[in-house]
Amino acid sequence: MSYVSKVLQPGEQVLMLGKPHWIIYREAGIALVLAVLVFWFSGKSFQLNAIGWALVVASMGLAIFAAFNQWITEIAVTTKRVIYKHGFVRRMTSEMNMDKVESVIVTQSLAGRVLDYGSIHVMGTGEGMEHLHKIAAPLAVRNCIVAR
């Protein structure tokens, strides 16, 4: 059972579930491409083959780490709150009531605009929520928050 479903209050409904963008696998992909290039140019060199295998192992480790981070991250917009949860054993949660939201700031780079990911910062009365980085469809999440 997810954290969001555990903390829903009576009468509260989930409007949208956000998630990290697949770009979080970028480092794993780069390591894998480097491994392929090393294998391509290694020939029968033992040292280059060892480097290639090290890059394959690093790529797998980075991919597993990114998948784990994607699994332990929950972002939800409900009828009453914006909820963000990150962590497995040591959990960090941040929630903001919708009536306390003043503005939502979306930051996207050029690559973020093309691939539809970015950072979201929900500003509230007094203080804001933690920055949510590399979020898929940040404009849709923002629109769900501000269109109440």
PDB file of C-alpha atoms in Angstrom:
ATOM      1  CA  MET A   1       0.000   0.000   0.000  1.00  0.00           C
ATOM      2  CA  SER A   2       1.424   3.371  -0.944  1.00  0.00           C
ATOM      3  CA  TYR A   3       2.086   6.193   1.494  1.00  0.00           C
ATOM      4  CA  VAL A   4      -0.420   8.473  -0.240  1.00  0.00           C
ATOM      5  CA  SER A   5      -3.245   5.965   0.070  1.00  0.00           C
ATOM      6  CA  LYS A   6      -2.424   5.501   3.774  1.00  0.00           C
ATOM      7  CA  VAL A   7      -2.627   9.220   4.614  1.00  0.00           C
ATOM      8  CA  LEU A   8      -5.752  10.186   2.651  1.00  0.00           C
ATOM      9  CA  GLN A   9      -8.309  11.866   4.872  1.00  0.00           C
ATOM     10  CA  PRO A  10     -12.061  11.189   4.673  1.00  0.00           C
ATOM     11  CA  GLY A  11     -13.502  12.780   1.537  1.00  0.00           C
ATOM     12  CA  GLU A  12     -10.055  13.429   0.029  1.00  0.00           C
ATOM     13  CA  GLN A  13      -9.446  12.156  -3.502  1.00  0.00           C
ATOM     14  CA  VAL A  14      -6.252  11.871  -5.515  1.00  0.00           C
ATOM     15  CA  LEU A  15      -6.384  14.187  -8.536  1.00  0.00           C
ATOM     16  CA  MET A  16      -2.977  13.390  -9.981  1.00  0.00           C
ATOM     17  CA  LEU A  17       0.025  11.221  -9.219  1.00  0.00           C
ATOM     18  CA  GLY A  18       3.356  12.686 -10.273  1.00  0.00           C
ATOM     19  CA  LYS A  19       6.496  10.666 -10.834  1.00  0.00           C
ATOM     20  CA  PRO A  20      10.169  11.132 -11.574  1.00  0.00           C
ATOM     21  CA  HIS A  21      10.996  11.367 -15.282  1.00  0.00           C
ATOM     22  CA  TRP A  22      12.908   8.600 -17.044  1.00  0.00           C
ATOM     23  CA  ILE A  23      15.827  11.053 -17.396  1.00  0.00           C
ATOM     24  CA  ILE A  24      16.987   9.866 -13.963  1.00  0.00           C
ATOM     25  CA  TYR A  25      18.450   6.863 -15.837  1.00  0.00           C
ATOM     26  CA  ARG A  26      20.760   9.179 -17.850  1.00  0.00           C
ATOM     27  CA  GLU A  27      23.957   8.311 -15.968  1.00  0.00           C
ATOM     28  CA  ALA A  28      23.290   4.577 -16.342  1.00  0.00           C
ATOM     29  CA  GLY A  29      22.731   5.026 -20.057  1.00  0.00           C
ATOM     30  CA  ILE A  30      25.929   7.024 -20.487  1.00  0.00           C
ATOM     31  CA  ALA A  31      27.931   4.352 -18.652  1.00  0.00           C
ATOM     32  CA  LEU A  32      26.395   1.657 -20.863  1.00  0.00           C
ATOM     33  CA  VAL A  33      27.203   3.571 -24.062  1.00  0.00           C
ATOM     34  CA  LEU A  34      30.780   4.042 -22.857  1.00  0.00           C
ATOM     35  CA  ALA A  35      31.011   0.296 -22.146  1.00  0.00           C
ATOM     36  CA  VAL A  36      29.826  -0.526 -25.667  1.00  0.00           C
ATOM     37  CA  LEU A  37      32.386   1.894 -27.134  1.00  0.00           C
ATOM     38  CA  VAL A  38      35.174   0.375 -25.033  1.00  0.00           C
ATOM     39  CA  PHE A  39      34.190  -3.145 -26.151  1.00  0.00           C
ATOM     40  CA  TRP A  40      34.006  -1.945 -29.767  1.00  0.00           C
ATOM     41  CA  PHE A  41      37.551  -0.571 -29.737  1.00  0.00           C
ATOM     42  CA  SER A  42      39.153  -3.012 -27.306  1.00  0.00           C
ATOM     43  CA  GLY A  43      40.000  -5.823 -29.708  1.00  0.00           C
ATOM     44  CA  LYS A  44      41.843  -8.418 -27.644  1.00  0.00           C
ATOM     45  CA  SER A  45      43.170  -5.984 -25.051  1.00  0.00           C
ATOM     46  CA  PHE A  46      42.610  -7.473 -21.601  1.00  0.00           C
ATOM     47  CA  GLN A  47      42.822  -4.081 -19.875  1.00  0.00           C
ATOM     48  CA  LEU A  48      40.178  -2.477 -22.112  1.00  0.00           C
ATOM     49  CA  ASN A  49      37.877  -5.486 -21.726  1.00  0.00           C
ATOM     50  CA  ALA A  50      38.216  -5.169 -17.943  1.00  0.00           C
ATOM     51  CA  ILE A  51      37.328  -1.470 -18.185  1.00  0.00           C
ATOM     52  CA  GLY A  52      34.332  -2.364 -20.372  1.00  0.00           C
ATOM     53  CA  TRP A  53      33.056  -4.884 -17.844  1.00  0.00           C
ATOM     54  CA  ALA A  54      33.580  -2.385 -15.016  1.00  0.00           C
ATOM     55  CA  LEU A  55      31.468   0.117 -16.964  1.00  0.00           C
ATOM     56  CA  VAL A  56      28.740  -2.502 -17.484  1.00  0.00           C
ATOM     57  CA  VAL A  57      28.664  -3.224 -13.737  1.00  0.00           C
ATOM     58  CA  ALA A  58      28.619   0.530 -12.981  1.00  0.00           C
ATOM     59  CA  SER A  59      25.771   0.999 -15.453  1.00  0.00           C
ATOM     60  CA  MET A  60      23.752  -1.749 -13.794  1.00  0.00           C
ATOM     61  CA  GLY A  61      24.398  -0.274 -10.348  1.00  0.00           C
ATOM     62  CA  LEU A  62      23.361   3.201 -11.477  1.00  0.00           C
ATOM     63  CA  ALA A  63      20.210   1.835 -13.120  1.00  0.00           C
ATOM     64  CA  ILE A  64      19.248  -0.086  -9.978  1.00  0.00           C
ATOM     65  CA  PHE A  65      19.868   3.007  -7.833  1.00  0.00           C
ATOM     66  CA  ALA A  66      17.718   5.165 -10.162  1.00  0.00           C
ATOM     67  CA  ALA A  67      14.928   2.565 -10.218  1.00  0.00           C
ATOM     68  CA  PHE A  68      15.002   2.384  -6.417  1.00  0.00           C
ATOM     69  CA  ASN A  69      14.785   6.183  -6.154  1.00  0.00           C
ATOM     70  CA  GLN A  70      11.859   6.162  -8.571  1.00  0.00           C
ATOM     71  CA  TRP A  71      10.144   3.470  -6.504  1.00  0.00           C
ATOM     72  CA  ILE A  72      10.548   5.285  -3.155  1.00  0.00           C
ATOM     73  CA  THR A  73       9.348   8.662  -4.456  1.00  0.00           C
ATOM     74  CA  GLU A  74       5.654   9.545  -4.353  1.00  0.00           C
ATOM     75  CA  ILE A  75       4.104  12.818  -5.492  1.00  0.00           C
ATOM     76  CA  ALA A  76       0.365  13.351  -5.289  1.00  0.00           C
ATOM     77  CA  VAL A  77      -2.043  16.206  -5.774  1.00  0.00           C
ATOM     78  CA  THR A  78      -5.283  15.618  -3.899  1.00  0.00           C
ATOM     79  CA  THR A  79      -8.424  17.659  -3.434  1.00  0.00           C
ATOM     80  CA  LYS A  80      -6.994  18.985  -0.129  1.00  0.00           C
ATOM     81  CA  ARG A  81      -3.186  18.729  -0.255  1.00  0.00           C
ATOM     82  CA  VAL A  82       0.009  18.400  -2.226  1.00  0.00           C
ATOM     83  CA  ILE A  83       1.965  15.407  -0.893  1.00  0.00           C
ATOM     84  CA  TYR A  84       5.622  14.511  -1.499  1.00  0.00           C
ATOM     85  CA  LYS A  85       7.283  11.440   0.031  1.00  0.00           C
ATOM     86  CA  HIS A  86      10.841  10.251  -0.495  1.00  0.00           C
ATOM     87  CA  GLY A  87      12.689   7.526   1.343  1.00  0.00           C
ATOM     88  CA  PHE A  88      12.484   3.900   2.288  1.00  0.00           C
ATOM     89  CA  VAL A  89      13.792   3.358   5.807  1.00  0.00           C
ATOM     90  CA  ARG A  90      14.433   7.028   6.560  1.00  0.00           C
ATOM     91  CA  ARG A  91      11.322   8.705   5.174  1.00  0.00           C
ATOM     92  CA  MET A  92      11.029  12.408   4.369  1.00  0.00           C
ATOM     93  CA  THR A  93       7.551  13.744   3.714  1.00  0.00           C
ATOM     94  CA  SER A  94       6.304  17.187   2.856  1.00  0.00           C
ATOM     95  CA  GLU A  95       2.653  18.137   2.635  1.00  0.00           C
ATOM     96  CA  MET A  96       0.944  21.429   1.983  1.00  0.00           C
ATOM     97  CA  ASN A  97      -2.753  22.193   2.227  1.00  0.00           C
ATOM     98  CA  MET A  98      -4.236  23.557  -0.986  1.00  0.00           C
ATOM     99  CA  ASP A  99      -5.567  26.659   0.776  1.00  0.00           C
ATOM    100  CA  LYS A 100      -1.974  27.519   1.802  1.00  0.00           C
ATOM    101  CA  VAL A 101      -0.546  27.353  -1.756  1.00  0.00           C
ATOM    102  CA  GLU A 102       0.353  30.814  -3.065  1.00  0.00           C
ATOM    103  CA  SER A 103       2.209  29.939  -6.259  1.00  0.00           C
ATOM    104  CA  VAL A 104       3.877  27.103  -8.101  1.00  0.00           C
ATOM    105  CA  ILE A 105       7.231  27.696  -9.807  1.00  0.00           C
ATOM    106  CA  VAL A 106       8.230  25.388 -12.672  1.00  0.00           C
ATOM    107  CA  THR A 107      11.812  25.418 -13.950  1.00  0.00           C
ATOM    108  CA  GLN A 108      12.724  23.640 -17.178  1.00  0.00           C
ATOM    109  CA  SER A 109      15.949  23.593 -19.163  1.00  0.00           C
ATOM    110  CA  LEU A 110      15.962  23.304 -22.948  1.00  0.00           C
ATOM    111  CA  ALA A 111      16.302  19.518 -22.645  1.00  0.00           C
ATOM    112  CA  GLY A 112      13.527  19.579 -20.038  1.00  0.00           C
ATOM    113  CA  ARG A 113      11.226  21.412 -22.426  1.00  0.00           C
ATOM    114  CA  VAL A 114      11.935  18.943 -25.228  1.00  0.00           C
ATOM    115  CA  LEU A 115      11.666  15.821 -23.046  1.00  0.00           C
ATOM    116  CA  ASP A 116       8.917  17.212 -20.736  1.00  0.00           C
ATOM    117  CA  TYR A 117      10.609  17.177 -17.343  1.00  0.00           C
ATOM    118  CA  GLY A 118      11.557  19.848 -14.865  1.00  0.00           C
ATOM    119  CA  SER A 119      11.629  21.061 -11.283  1.00  0.00           C
ATOM    120  CA  ILE A 120       8.608  22.185  -9.295  1.00  0.00           C
ATOM    121  CA  HIS A 121       8.631  24.415  -6.216  1.00  0.00           C
ATOM    122  CA  VAL A 122       5.322  24.910  -4.424  1.00  0.00           C
ATOM    123  CA  MET A 123       5.351  28.210  -2.545  1.00  0.00           C
ATOM    124  CA  GLY A 124       2.983  28.578   0.365  1.00  0.00           C
ATOM    125  CA  THR A 125       2.161  31.076   3.057  1.00  0.00           C
ATOM    126  CA  GLY A 126       5.250  31.277   5.221  1.00  0.00           C
ATOM    127  CA  GLU A 127       7.442  28.786   3.406  1.00  0.00           C
ATOM    128  CA  GLY A 128       7.461  26.378   0.478  1.00  0.00           C
ATOM    129  CA  MET A 129       7.771  22.680  -0.116  1.00  0.00           C
ATOM    130  CA  GLU A 130      11.020  21.023  -1.059  1.00  0.00           C
ATOM    131  CA  HIS A 131      12.046  21.385  -4.697  1.00  0.00           C
ATOM    132  CA  LEU A 132      10.842  18.402  -6.695  1.00  0.00           C
ATOM    133  CA  HIS A 133      13.542  17.738  -9.300  1.00  0.00           C
ATOM    134  CA  LYS A 134      13.337  15.816 -12.598  1.00  0.00           C
ATOM    135  CA  ILE A 135       9.565  15.441 -12.436  1.00  0.00           C
ATOM    136  CA  ALA A 136       7.698  14.155 -15.497  1.00  0.00           C
ATOM    137  CA  ALA A 137       5.106  16.545 -16.983  1.00  0.00           C
ATOM    138  CA  PRO A 138       5.750  19.412 -14.550  1.00  0.00           C
ATOM    139  CA  LEU A 139       3.278  21.745 -16.267  1.00  0.00           C
ATOM    140  CA  ALA A 140       0.475  19.204 -15.883  1.00  0.00           C
ATOM    141  CA  VAL A 141       1.302  18.859 -12.179  1.00  0.00           C
ATOM    142  CA  ARG A 142       1.356  22.648 -11.806  1.00  0.00           C
ATOM    143  CA  ASN A 143      -1.963  22.997 -13.630  1.00  0.00           C
ATOM    144  CA  CYS A 144      -3.514  20.377 -11.344  1.00  0.00           C
ATOM    145  CA  ILE A 145      -2.332  22.285  -8.277  1.00  0.00           C
ATOM    146  CA  VAL A 146      -3.404  25.778  -9.346  1.00  0.00           C
ATOM    147  CA  ALA A 147      -6.709  24.790 -10.995  1.00  0.00           C
ATOM    148  CA  ARG A 148      -8.754  24.208  -7.869  1.00  0.00           C
TER     149      ARG A 148
END
